[in-house]
Every structure is written in C-alpha cells, then in structure tokens.
Amino acid sequence: MSERRFALVDCNNFYASCERVFDPRLIGVPVVVLSNNDGCVIARSAEAKALGIKMAAPFFQIERFCQRNGVRVFSSNYTLYGDMSRRVMRVLADWAPAMEVYSIDEAFLDISRIAEDRLHQELAALRTRVHMWTGIPVSIGVGRTKTLAKVANDLAKRGGGVSVMLPEDEERALQDMPVGDVWGIGRRLTAALEPLGITTAGQLRAADTRQLRQRFNVVVERTVMELRGIDCLLLEDVTPARKTLMVSRSFGDKVTLLSDIEASITTHAGRAAEKLRVGRQIAEHLEVFMHTSPFDTTTKPYTARATIAFEHATADTRLITSTALSLVRRLFKRGYRYAKSGILLLGLSEAMKATPTLFSPIDDRRSSALMAAMDLLNNNYGSGTIGFASAHTGKAWRLRMDRRSQSYTTQWEELAKTAS
DNA sequence: TCTGGGGTCCTAGGACCC
DNA sequence: TCTGGGGTCCTAGGACCC
C-alpha cells in the first residue's frame, strides 16, 4: 500500500486578508477584525501580530493602542468572508481529486497520488493560483496524517508558504514544537501534560498511548498515533450534515427585563428557523439559554437553560418562536443582569420531501386558504396538494403547489364532484 | 462601561428495562 | 433473609477546534 499524504491549505489571517482584497491600501498596514458587537479581536494581519495584539483581546483594552499605532479596525462581515471562502474552495476543488472543507479558511486535500519529487513544485503553483484568482494568500503544509499536515502548515507559515514534511523530517520538526501547538491539544491538556514531563510535540509522540488513554481519553490517544504517522482521521470528502444549530448573541448592555430577552429570543428563533430551512433540515429539540457575564467577578455566573422536545420535528418559524418564548418565560428570573441569550436546535435531520395533502372544510375565501397552504409548504418544503371544500356551495377545489427555487406556482382546479 | 459565535466529540452518571 | 448484571438512552459538562 502506498503511503498516504495530506495537504492542509490554510488562508493566512483570513478575515484581515479578505478586507485587503477590497481595499489594497490596507496592504502593509496593521489590520484587525472584531467579533460581534466589536467585542474582541478575531483576526489580525501579520503587522498587527507584530505589534503584539493578541488573539481574542477585548477591544476596549486595546482601542487606544490601536489608535496610536495606526491599526485599521473592522467590524466583521461574515457575508463577505463566506463568499471569499467559497471562491478559495472552488479553486482548490478544481485542483484536488479529493478534498475536505474543514473550516471557513482551511481545507485538507488528499494528495497521495502526486509523486514525491513533484509535490513542492505543484503545491507552490497551487498557492500562486489561489492568490492570483482570489487575492487570498494561503499556506500549504504536507504530512502523512492530518495532524502532521497541520504541523507542516505551521512551518509553512513561518516562511516559504509551502512545507512538505517527509517522514524523515518529522522527528526534527516535532522536537522543538510546544505541545500546546499540536492540533487537538488545548490549554487544559497542555497544563495536564506538563507534570507528566510532556511539554513538546516530540515528547507527546513518544509517550505511552495506553497510559494517556487511561488518564485522558481516546482523542488524545488518536492525536499521538497521528503524530506517529498512523492516520486515524480520514478525509471527510462529503461534508456531514449539521447535527445542531445555534443562534446566540451577547447583549451590548446587560439586560434585566423579560421583555428584552423575549425580543432577542424572537429574533434568534426566526434566524434559526430560516437557517434550518436553507439547509432543508428539521429539528427535534429546542434549547433556550441565557446567562450572566462570566467576566463579572463580583457575582457568581448564572446560566438558565432548558430543553424541550417538539411533538414532531419542525422548521416552522412560528412554532419554534412560540416554544422558545414559553421556555424563556419559565426560565427568566428577576434580578440577574443577563449578558447573552441564545437558542440551540438539536436532533437535526433531513427534511422529508413532503407532499402534504390536506383536506379541510374552510369557506371559499381563497386568500386565507392560500396563506394556509403557503405556511404548510414553507414548513414542510417540497410541493403538495391541498384540497378545499366550501361549506356554502358544497363545491371542492384542489390547490397544487410547486415550489421551485423560491417561487410558487399555484394551480386552482375545481373538482368535478363534490368532496365527500 | 465595554470580553464572539458556532460547531464537534467524549465521558460520567442516572434512569430505566429485562 | 438474601438484593444482579448488563444494556441502552438521555443529559450535563468538559474539552477541543476555527
């Protein structure tokens, strides 16, 4: 069996780079992009990093610093970033036989079939192509496993833009790498590994997997195997369907009134239902949560949350909204200063291509009938037939609806015989 | 005064059933 | 009088990622 090889393509300082594509005057200038509500830093250009601006730094703490140092500051624009991401991914998909879009700015490519001596040259060409066609600079790292490709990508970012790590290079690359830089080893694990004498990626690779599994979990064990070149994480060529969906926001100012929470939850519910329908999914459960600020040291953090099951899985805006609001009213407690609210939809599954058929005895005011039909189809996707019977005349109609893209075509048809 | 939003997976523990 | 063991499902919470 031939050796497997993965490439990780990672966009450099992605959000900051996106802003630059649309304003070249930003090139060479420190740029940062802020989270929602301009809360904290979520992207930094190389110049901003060089100034010492940290990832996730609260903006209010560095605002003056940014002014003094000529840092250009942007609120995030996810529509733009999403669009740029699709452009980059399209270029990669054109090139690679198999690829996994891992995040908005990263993709793994299966490059097992490219000859070793051509790898560097081919990937350098790909890098140039992405930059030329999208304006986004990327780094590419190659390794035997995804985890090793991540390591190689780190090296690529430090210079050259492309780093091909062959098995004989691994030892040296891992030797000096802090263990916390390994993909899958976060802050907690780094702290927990330290007393075991594991502070570098090389030491983690040499560690006893059985012991690590016992002490931690299988995820850590897999990471160690991956560092050794045994691929445990396969390329997920087909993006799996989303399993949960969350919409949440922090409040600009702390909220103490039920009516304010209700308003925010109503907005969240609407957005969540819309996202569900775009993905043609329905949800089984709904969770609502609201919590106080974790940064407020004067009071103990408080979270109110509750989950409820729908009678039938749904994507119905009104049902989701009313259910969420009933939970909010149950959960809300006076006296707390809420910092954030949100809803989480769980147990998502693919919406059936429903062909709802409904006969209901309503009068022959067609407009209200049409509204009901639209609702029904909206919530069930697909096309369908709805029958109406007039209580006054005894006649019956059939309304057929065909939903293509976003428009409906409707067809009224008077049935020859009266409905039974 | 002001600290993001959206995901995944794993484990432990309780409820419940046979 | 003695009070099993194994399986599944669900939830909460913790860890990680970008």
PDB file of C-alpha atoms in Angstrom, chain A residues 56-317:
ATOM      1  CA  ALA A  56      -9.290  37.360  21.346  1.00  0.00           C
ATOM      2  CA  ALA A  57      -8.043  40.517  23.022  1.00  0.00           C
ATOM      3  CA  PRO A  58     -11.006  42.593  24.286  1.00  0.00           C
ATOM      4  CA  PHE A  59     -11.162  45.588  22.018  1.00  0.00           C
ATOM      5  CA  PHE A  60     -11.832  48.143  24.745  1.00  0.00           C
ATOM      6  CA  GLN A  61      -8.476  47.213  26.257  1.00  0.00           C
ATOM      7  CA  ILE A  62      -6.509  47.893  23.092  1.00  0.00           C
ATOM      8  CA  GLU A  63      -8.552  50.616  21.447  1.00  0.00           C
ATOM      9  CA  ARG A  64      -6.180  53.431  22.387  1.00  0.00           C
ATOM     10  CA  PHE A  65      -3.201  51.323  21.457  1.00  0.00           C
ATOM     11  CA  CYS A  66      -4.701  50.752  18.002  1.00  0.00           C
ATOM     12  CA  GLN A  67      -5.277  54.467  17.508  1.00  0.00           C
ATOM     13  CA  ARG A  68      -1.730  55.301  18.458  1.00  0.00           C
ATOM     14  CA  ASN A  69      -0.285  52.684  16.138  1.00  0.00           C
ATOM     15  CA  GLY A  70      -2.393  53.290  13.084  1.00  0.00           C
ATOM     16  CA  VAL A  71      -4.159  49.945  13.248  1.00  0.00           C
ATOM     17  CA  ARG A  72      -7.114  49.750  10.885  1.00  0.00           C
ATOM     18  CA  VAL A  73     -10.033  48.186  12.727  1.00  0.00           C
ATOM     19  CA  PHE A  74     -13.007  46.412  11.095  1.00  0.00           C
ATOM     20  CA  SER A  75     -16.281  45.004  12.327  1.00  0.00           C
ATOM     21  CA  SER A  76     -16.718  41.506  10.966  1.00  0.00           C
ATOM     22  CA  ASN A  77     -18.546  40.965   7.715  1.00  0.00           C
ATOM     23  CA  TYR A  78     -19.363  37.269   7.513  1.00  0.00           C
ATOM     24  CA  THR A  79     -21.235  37.533   4.259  1.00  0.00           C
ATOM     25  CA  LEU A  80     -18.065  38.773   2.620  1.00  0.00           C
ATOM     26  CA  TYR A  81     -15.857  36.162   4.293  1.00  0.00           C
ATOM     27  CA  GLY A  82     -18.234  33.357   3.378  1.00  0.00           C
ATOM     28  CA  ASP A  83     -18.190  34.452  -0.231  1.00  0.00           C
ATOM     29  CA  MET A  84     -14.394  34.703  -0.339  1.00  0.00           C
ATOM     30  CA  SER A  85     -14.158  31.290   1.288  1.00  0.00           C
ATOM     31  CA  ARG A  86     -16.279  29.739  -1.439  1.00  0.00           C
ATOM     32  CA  ARG A  87     -14.052  31.270  -4.086  1.00  0.00           C
ATOM     33  CA  VAL A  88     -10.910  29.846  -2.499  1.00  0.00           C
ATOM     34  CA  MET A  89     -12.507  26.418  -2.042  1.00  0.00           C
ATOM     35  CA  ARG A  90     -13.601  26.361  -5.659  1.00  0.00           C
ATOM     36  CA  VAL A  91     -10.035  26.859  -6.853  1.00  0.00           C
ATOM     37  CA  LEU A  92      -8.853  24.062  -4.563  1.00  0.00           C
ATOM     38  CA  ALA A  93     -11.667  21.715  -5.578  1.00  0.00           C
ATOM     39  CA  ASP A  94     -10.750  22.231  -9.211  1.00  0.00           C
ATOM     40  CA  TRP A  95      -7.240  21.108  -8.491  1.00  0.00           C
ATOM     41  CA  ALA A  96      -7.582  18.327  -5.923  1.00  0.00           C
ATOM     42  CA  PRO A  97      -9.078  14.893  -6.593  1.00  0.00           C
ATOM     43  CA  ALA A  98     -10.498  14.764  -3.069  1.00  0.00           C
ATOM     44  CA  MET A  99     -10.868  17.478  -0.512  1.00  0.00           C
ATOM     45  CA  GLU A 100     -12.452  18.225   2.824  1.00  0.00           C
ATOM     46  CA  VAL A 101     -13.513  21.757   3.655  1.00  0.00           C
ATOM     47  CA  TYR A 102     -12.511  21.842   7.293  1.00  0.00           C
ATOM     48  CA  SER A 103     -13.443  25.387   8.220  1.00  0.00           C
ATOM     49  CA  ILE A 104     -14.150  28.712   6.609  1.00  0.00           C
ATOM     50  CA  ASP A 105     -10.448  29.168   5.872  1.00  0.00           C
ATOM     51  CA  GLU A 106      -8.960  25.669   5.775  1.00  0.00           C
ATOM     52  CA  ALA A 107      -9.177  22.597   3.609  1.00  0.00           C
ATOM     53  CA  PHE A 108      -7.474  19.213   3.632  1.00  0.00           C
ATOM     54  CA  LEU A 109      -6.536  17.758   0.271  1.00  0.00           C
ATOM     55  CA  ASP A 110      -5.712  14.145  -0.448  1.00  0.00           C
ATOM     56  CA  ILE A 111      -2.510  14.286  -2.446  1.00  0.00           C
ATOM     57  CA  SER A 112      -1.408  10.668  -2.106  1.00  0.00           C
ATOM     58  CA  ARG A 113      -1.208  10.285  -5.849  1.00  0.00           C
ATOM     59  CA  ILE A 114       1.219  13.100  -6.526  1.00  0.00           C
ATOM     60  CA  ALA A 115       4.816  11.958  -6.913  1.00  0.00           C
ATOM     61  CA  GLU A 116       7.021  12.974  -4.021  1.00  0.00           C
ATOM     62  CA  ASP A 117       9.558  14.808  -6.170  1.00  0.00           C
ATOM     63  CA  ARG A 118       6.843  16.956  -7.741  1.00  0.00           C
ATOM     64  CA  LEU A 119       4.986  17.838  -4.552  1.00  0.00           C
ATOM     65  CA  HIS A 120       6.702  21.068  -3.702  1.00  0.00           C
ATOM     66  CA  GLN A 121       6.543  22.451  -7.186  1.00  0.00           C
ATOM     67  CA  GLU A 122       2.870  21.537  -7.683  1.00  0.00           C
ATOM     68  CA  LEU A 123       1.772  22.977  -4.381  1.00  0.00           C
ATOM     69  CA  ALA A 124       3.730  26.173  -4.898  1.00  0.00           C
ATOM     70  CA  ALA A 125       1.899  26.552  -8.202  1.00  0.00           C
ATOM     71  CA  LEU A 126      -1.445  25.928  -6.487  1.00  0.00           C
ATOM     72  CA  ARG A 127      -0.629  28.554  -3.906  1.00  0.00           C
ATOM     73  CA  THR A 128       0.136  31.086  -6.601  1.00  0.00           C
ATOM     74  CA  ARG A 129      -3.051  30.222  -8.412  1.00  0.00           C
ATOM     75  CA  VAL A 130      -5.240  30.737  -5.339  1.00  0.00           C
ATOM     76  CA  HIS A 131      -3.621  34.077  -4.709  1.00  0.00           C
ATOM     77  CA  MET A 132      -3.969  35.168  -8.304  1.00  0.00           C
ATOM     78  CA  TRP A 133      -7.590  34.122  -8.665  1.00  0.00           C
ATOM     79  CA  THR A 134      -8.918  35.206  -5.282  1.00  0.00           C
ATOM     80  CA  GLY A 135      -6.413  37.648  -3.799  1.00  0.00           C
ATOM     81  CA  ILE A 136      -6.101  35.487  -0.691  1.00  0.00           C
ATOM     82  CA  PRO A 137      -2.639  34.322   0.418  1.00  0.00           C
ATOM     83  CA  VAL A 138      -2.511  30.735   1.679  1.00  0.00           C
ATOM     84  CA  SER A 139      -0.001  28.428   3.327  1.00  0.00           C
ATOM     85  CA  ILE A 140       0.238  24.738   2.499  1.00  0.00           C
ATOM     86  CA  GLY A 141       1.621  22.008   4.733  1.00  0.00           C
ATOM     87  CA  VAL A 142       2.059  18.364   3.795  1.00  0.00           C
ATOM     88  CA  GLY A 143       2.294  15.390   6.117  1.00  0.00           C
ATOM     89  CA  ARG A 144       1.428  11.698   6.426  1.00  0.00           C
ATOM     90  CA  THR A 145      -1.617  12.449   8.561  1.00  0.00           C
ATOM     91  CA  LYS A 146      -3.896  15.403   9.049  1.00  0.00           C
ATOM     92  CA  THR A 147      -2.227  16.219  12.350  1.00  0.00           C
ATOM     93  CA  LEU A 148       1.195  16.172  10.722  1.00  0.00           C
ATOM     94  CA  ALA A 149      -0.094  18.284   7.849  1.00  0.00           C
ATOM     95  CA  LYS A 150      -1.137  20.818  10.483  1.00  0.00           C
ATOM     96  CA  VAL A 151       2.380  20.782  11.901  1.00  0.00           C
ATOM     97  CA  ALA A 152       3.817  21.278   8.425  1.00  0.00           C
ATOM     98  CA  ASN A 153       1.413  24.140   7.857  1.00  0.00           C
ATOM     99  CA  ASP A 154       2.837  25.882  10.906  1.00  0.00           C
ATOM    100  CA  LEU A 155       6.280  25.585   9.342  1.00  0.00           C
ATOM    101  CA  ALA A 156       4.950  26.858   6.020  1.00  0.00           C
ATOM    102  CA  LYS A 157       3.529  29.931   7.729  1.00  0.00           C
ATOM    103  CA  ARG A 158       6.940  30.742   9.147  1.00  0.00           C
ATOM    104  CA  GLY A 159       8.402  31.048   5.692  1.00  0.00           C
ATOM    105  CA  GLY A 160       8.107  29.863   2.165  1.00  0.00           C
ATOM    106  CA  GLY A 161       4.391  29.278   2.150  1.00  0.00           C
ATOM    107  CA  VAL A 162       4.768  25.598   1.310  1.00  0.00           C
ATOM    108  CA  SER A 163       6.230  22.951   3.576  1.00  0.00           C
ATOM    109  CA  VAL A 164       6.468  19.299   2.612  1.00  0.00           C
ATOM    110  CA  MET A 165       7.251  17.199   5.676  1.00  0.00           C
ATOM    111  CA  LEU A 166       8.566  13.764   4.823  1.00  0.00           C
ATOM    112  CA  PRO A 167       8.720  11.026   7.455  1.00  0.00           C
ATOM    113  CA  GLU A 168      12.432  11.622   7.996  1.00  0.00           C
ATOM    114  CA  ASP A 169      11.748  15.310   8.773  1.00  0.00           C
ATOM    115  CA  GLU A 170       9.121  14.636  11.442  1.00  0.00           C
ATOM    116  CA  GLU A 171      11.404  13.985  14.372  1.00  0.00           C
ATOM    117  CA  ARG A 172      13.216  17.281  13.997  1.00  0.00           C
ATOM    118  CA  ALA A 173      10.035  19.278  13.355  1.00  0.00           C
ATOM    119  CA  LEU A 174       8.277  17.933  16.433  1.00  0.00           C
ATOM    120  CA  GLN A 175      11.268  18.134  18.734  1.00  0.00           C
ATOM    121  CA  ASP A 176      11.040  21.859  19.396  1.00  0.00           C
ATOM    122  CA  MET A 177       7.329  22.354  18.936  1.00  0.00           C
ATOM    123  CA  PRO A 178       5.435  23.244  22.118  1.00  0.00           C
ATOM    124  CA  VAL A 179       2.883  20.528  22.829  1.00  0.00           C
ATOM    125  CA  GLY A 180       0.137  23.120  23.015  1.00  0.00           C
ATOM    126  CA  ASP A 181       0.652  23.905  19.329  1.00  0.00           C
ATOM    127  CA  VAL A 182      -0.371  20.406  18.350  1.00  0.00           C
ATOM    128  CA  TRP A 183      -3.845  20.191  16.819  1.00  0.00           C
ATOM    129  CA  GLY A 184      -6.155  18.810  19.500  1.00  0.00           C
ATOM    130  CA  ILE A 185      -4.027  19.790  22.481  1.00  0.00           C
ATOM    131  CA  GLY A 186      -5.601  22.824  24.078  1.00  0.00           C
ATOM    132  CA  ARG A 187      -4.885  24.840  27.191  1.00  0.00           C
ATOM    133  CA  ARG A 188      -6.223  22.335  29.706  1.00  0.00           C
ATOM    134  CA  LEU A 189      -4.428  19.385  28.229  1.00  0.00           C
ATOM    135  CA  THR A 190      -1.193  21.340  27.953  1.00  0.00           C
ATOM    136  CA  ALA A 191      -1.386  22.074  31.669  1.00  0.00           C
ATOM    137  CA  ALA A 192      -2.278  18.471  32.490  1.00  0.00           C
ATOM    138  CA  LEU A 193       0.541  17.052  30.365  1.00  0.00           C
ATOM    139  CA  GLU A 194       3.219  19.209  31.891  1.00  0.00           C
ATOM    140  CA  PRO A 195       3.542  17.330  35.205  1.00  0.00           C
ATOM    141  CA  LEU A 196       3.935  14.154  33.149  1.00  0.00           C
ATOM    142  CA  GLY A 197       7.049  15.676  31.609  1.00  0.00           C
ATOM    143  CA  ILE A 198       5.379  16.225  28.252  1.00  0.00           C
ATOM    144  CA  THR A 199       5.947  19.744  27.015  1.00  0.00           C
ATOM    145  CA  THR A 200       6.918  19.239  23.376  1.00  0.00           C
ATOM    146  CA  ALA A 201       5.220  17.577  20.425  1.00  0.00           C
ATOM    147  CA  GLY A 202       8.163  15.168  20.232  1.00  0.00           C
ATOM    148  CA  GLN A 203       7.628  14.052  23.823  1.00  0.00           C
ATOM    149  CA  LEU A 204       3.928  13.582  23.195  1.00  0.00           C
ATOM    150  CA  ARG A 205       4.693  11.437  20.172  1.00  0.00           C
ATOM    151  CA  ALA A 206       6.974   9.233  22.266  1.00  0.00           C
ATOM    152  CA  ALA A 207       4.549   8.951  25.185  1.00  0.00           C
ATOM    153  CA  ASP A 208       2.799   5.758  26.230  1.00  0.00           C
ATOM    154  CA  THR A 209      -0.566   5.722  24.478  1.00  0.00           C
ATOM    155  CA  ARG A 210      -2.231   3.297  26.885  1.00  0.00           C
ATOM    156  CA  GLN A 211      -1.402   5.471  29.818  1.00  0.00           C
ATOM    157  CA  LEU A 212      -2.598   8.613  28.051  1.00  0.00           C
ATOM    158  CA  ARG A 213      -5.838   7.000  27.092  1.00  0.00           C
ATOM    159  CA  GLN A 214      -6.454   5.923  30.644  1.00  0.00           C
ATOM    160  CA  ARG A 215      -5.632   9.305  32.063  1.00  0.00           C
ATOM    161  CA  PHE A 216      -7.381  11.352  29.369  1.00  0.00           C
ATOM    162  CA  ASN A 217      -9.394   9.919  26.515  1.00  0.00           C
ATOM    163  CA  VAL A 218      -9.297   8.375  23.089  1.00  0.00           C
ATOM    164  CA  VAL A 219      -8.959  11.743  21.404  1.00  0.00           C
ATOM    165  CA  VAL A 220      -5.545  12.283  22.968  1.00  0.00           C
ATOM    166  CA  GLU A 221      -4.569   8.758  22.083  1.00  0.00           C
ATOM    167  CA  ARG A 222      -5.522   9.343  18.468  1.00  0.00           C
ATOM    168  CA  THR A 223      -3.506  12.547  18.372  1.00  0.00           C
ATOM    169  CA  VAL A 224      -0.411  10.627  19.475  1.00  0.00           C
ATOM    170  CA  MET A 225      -0.981   7.992  16.815  1.00  0.00           C
ATOM    171  CA  GLU A 226      -1.418  10.695  14.216  1.00  0.00           C
ATOM    172  CA  LEU A 227       1.888  12.270  15.256  1.00  0.00           C
ATOM    173  CA  ARG A 228       3.499   8.890  14.661  1.00  0.00           C
ATOM    174  CA  GLY A 229       2.216   8.861  11.129  1.00  0.00           C
ATOM    175  CA  ILE A 230      -0.709   6.479  11.604  1.00  0.00           C
ATOM    176  CA  ASP A 231      -3.752   8.149  10.142  1.00  0.00           C
ATOM    177  CA  CYS A 232      -6.731   7.929  12.460  1.00  0.00           C
ATOM    178  CA  LEU A 233      -8.565  10.884  10.987  1.00  0.00           C
ATOM    179  CA  LEU A 234      -9.719  10.273   7.480  1.00  0.00           C
ATOM    180  CA  LEU A 235     -10.507  12.800   4.822  1.00  0.00           C
ATOM    181  CA  GLU A 236     -14.189  13.603   5.043  1.00  0.00           C
ATOM    182  CA  ASP A 237     -14.864  14.083   1.428  1.00  0.00           C
ATOM    183  CA  VAL A 238     -18.567  14.547   1.909  1.00  0.00           C
ATOM    184  CA  THR A 239     -19.466  17.242   4.393  1.00  0.00           C
ATOM    185  CA  PRO A 240     -21.644  15.565   7.010  1.00  0.00           C
ATOM    186  CA  ALA A 241     -24.971  17.177   7.769  1.00  0.00           C
ATOM    187  CA  ARG A 242     -25.027  19.541  10.692  1.00  0.00           C
ATOM    188  CA  LYS A 243     -26.309  17.980  13.914  1.00  0.00           C
ATOM    189  CA  THR A 244     -27.062  21.085  15.943  1.00  0.00           C
ATOM    190  CA  LEU A 245     -27.711  24.677  15.109  1.00  0.00           C
ATOM    191  CA  MET A 246     -27.191  27.603  17.417  1.00  0.00           C
ATOM    192  CA  VAL A 247     -28.088  31.252  17.232  1.00  0.00           C
ATOM    193  CA  SER A 248     -26.886  33.403  20.086  1.00  0.00           C
ATOM    194  CA  ARG A 249     -25.778  36.935  20.756  1.00  0.00           C
ATOM    195  CA  SER A 250     -24.254  38.890  23.563  1.00  0.00           C
ATOM    196  CA  PHE A 251     -26.148  41.974  24.600  1.00  0.00           C
ATOM    197  CA  GLY A 252     -24.463  45.327  24.119  1.00  0.00           C
ATOM    198  CA  ASP A 253     -25.721  46.363  27.518  1.00  0.00           C
ATOM    199  CA  LYS A 254     -26.685  43.946  30.246  1.00  0.00           C
ATOM    200  CA  VAL A 255     -30.338  43.016  30.183  1.00  0.00           C
ATOM    201  CA  THR A 256     -32.617  42.757  33.202  1.00  0.00           C
ATOM    202  CA  LEU A 257     -36.096  42.870  31.669  1.00  0.00           C
ATOM    203  CA  LEU A 258     -38.046  39.870  30.473  1.00  0.00           C
ATOM    204  CA  SER A 259     -39.330  41.848  27.501  1.00  0.00           C
ATOM    205  CA  ASP A 260     -35.769  42.449  26.278  1.00  0.00           C
ATOM    206  CA  ILE A 261     -34.916  38.761  26.492  1.00  0.00           C
ATOM    207  CA  GLU A 262     -38.137  37.907  24.686  1.00  0.00           C
ATOM    208  CA  ALA A 263     -37.277  40.295  21.895  1.00  0.00           C
ATOM    209  CA  SER A 264     -33.824  38.796  21.423  1.00  0.00           C
ATOM    210  CA  ILE A 265     -35.106  35.238  21.518  1.00  0.00           C
ATOM    211  CA  THR A 266     -37.754  36.051  18.940  1.00  0.00           C
ATOM    212  CA  THR A 267     -35.021  37.266  16.603  1.00  0.00           C
ATOM    213  CA  HIS A 268     -32.864  34.220  17.283  1.00  0.00           C
ATOM    214  CA  ALA A 269     -35.765  31.863  16.649  1.00  0.00           C
ATOM    215  CA  GLY A 270     -36.514  33.486  13.322  1.00  0.00           C
ATOM    216  CA  ARG A 271     -32.921  33.221  12.187  1.00  0.00           C
ATOM    217  CA  ALA A 272     -32.602  29.641  13.394  1.00  0.00           C
ATOM    218  CA  ALA A 273     -35.733  28.535  11.547  1.00  0.00           C
ATOM    219  CA  GLU A 274     -34.502  30.239   8.422  1.00  0.00           C
ATOM    220  CA  LYS A 275     -31.107  28.534   8.630  1.00  0.00           C
ATOM    221  CA  LEU A 276     -32.857  25.218   9.141  1.00  0.00           C
ATOM    222  CA  ARG A 277     -34.918  25.679   6.013  1.00  0.00           C
ATOM    223  CA  VAL A 278     -31.959  26.779   3.927  1.00  0.00           C
ATOM    224  CA  GLY A 279     -30.283  23.519   4.901  1.00  0.00           C
ATOM    225  CA  ARG A 280     -33.543  21.644   4.370  1.00  0.00           C
ATOM    226  CA  GLN A 281     -33.476  20.312   7.895  1.00  0.00           C
ATOM    227  CA  ILE A 282     -35.928  19.912  10.742  1.00  0.00           C
ATOM    228  CA  ALA A 283     -35.230  19.887  14.489  1.00  0.00           C
ATOM    229  CA  GLU A 284     -36.419  17.547  17.213  1.00  0.00           C
ATOM    230  CA  HIS A 285     -35.469  19.554  20.292  1.00  0.00           C
ATOM    231  CA  LEU A 286     -35.111  23.144  21.256  1.00  0.00           C
ATOM    232  CA  GLU A 287     -32.935  24.553  23.978  1.00  0.00           C
ATOM    233  CA  VAL A 288     -33.075  28.107  25.249  1.00  0.00           C
ATOM    234  CA  PHE A 289     -30.367  29.637  27.374  1.00  0.00           C
ATOM    235  CA  MET A 290     -29.454  32.951  28.864  1.00  0.00           C
ATOM    236  CA  HIS A 291     -26.506  33.677  31.036  1.00  0.00           C
ATOM    237  CA  THR A 292     -24.803  36.360  33.001  1.00  0.00           C
ATOM    238  CA  SER A 293     -21.328  37.565  32.194  1.00  0.00           C
ATOM    239  CA  PRO A 294     -18.519  35.123  33.005  1.00  0.00           C
ATOM    240  CA  PHE A 295     -16.235  38.153  33.342  1.00  0.00           C
ATOM    241  CA  ASP A 296     -18.163  39.747  36.162  1.00  0.00           C
ATOM    242  CA  THR A 297     -16.115  38.811  39.183  1.00  0.00           C
ATOM    243  CA  THR A 298     -18.493  40.338  41.715  1.00  0.00           C
ATOM    244  CA  THR A 299     -21.226  37.733  41.276  1.00  0.00           C
ATOM    245  CA  LYS A 300     -21.314  34.045  40.599  1.00  0.00           C
ATOM    246  CA  PRO A 301     -22.028  33.307  36.936  1.00  0.00           C
ATOM    247  CA  TYR A 302     -25.559  32.082  36.335  1.00  0.00           C
ATOM    248  CA  THR A 303     -26.985  30.208  33.390  1.00  0.00           C
ATOM    249  CA  ALA A 304     -30.627  29.442  32.853  1.00  0.00           C
ATOM    250  CA  ARG A 305     -31.303  26.786  30.284  1.00  0.00           C
ATOM    251  CA  ALA A 306     -33.980  24.313  29.385  1.00  0.00           C
ATOM    252  CA  THR A 307     -34.663  21.876  26.597  1.00  0.00           C
ATOM    253  CA  ILE A 308     -37.971  20.800  25.181  1.00  0.00           C
ATOM    254  CA  ALA A 309     -38.957  18.288  22.521  1.00  0.00           C
ATOM    255  CA  PHE A 310     -41.271  19.210  19.692  1.00  0.00           C
ATOM    256  CA  GLU A 311     -44.166  16.911  19.094  1.00  0.00           C
ATOM    257  CA  HIS A 312     -42.897  16.492  15.554  1.00  0.00           C
ATOM    258  CA  ALA A 313     -39.569  17.633  14.193  1.00  0.00           C
ATOM    259  CA  THR A 314     -40.077  21.012  12.607  1.00  0.00           C
ATOM    260  CA  ALA A 315     -38.668  24.040  10.835  1.00  0.00           C
ATOM    261  CA  ASP A 316     -41.728  26.160  11.476  1.00  0.00           C
ATOM    262  CA  THR A 317     -40.795  29.704  12.462  1.00  0.00           C
TER     263      THR A 317
END
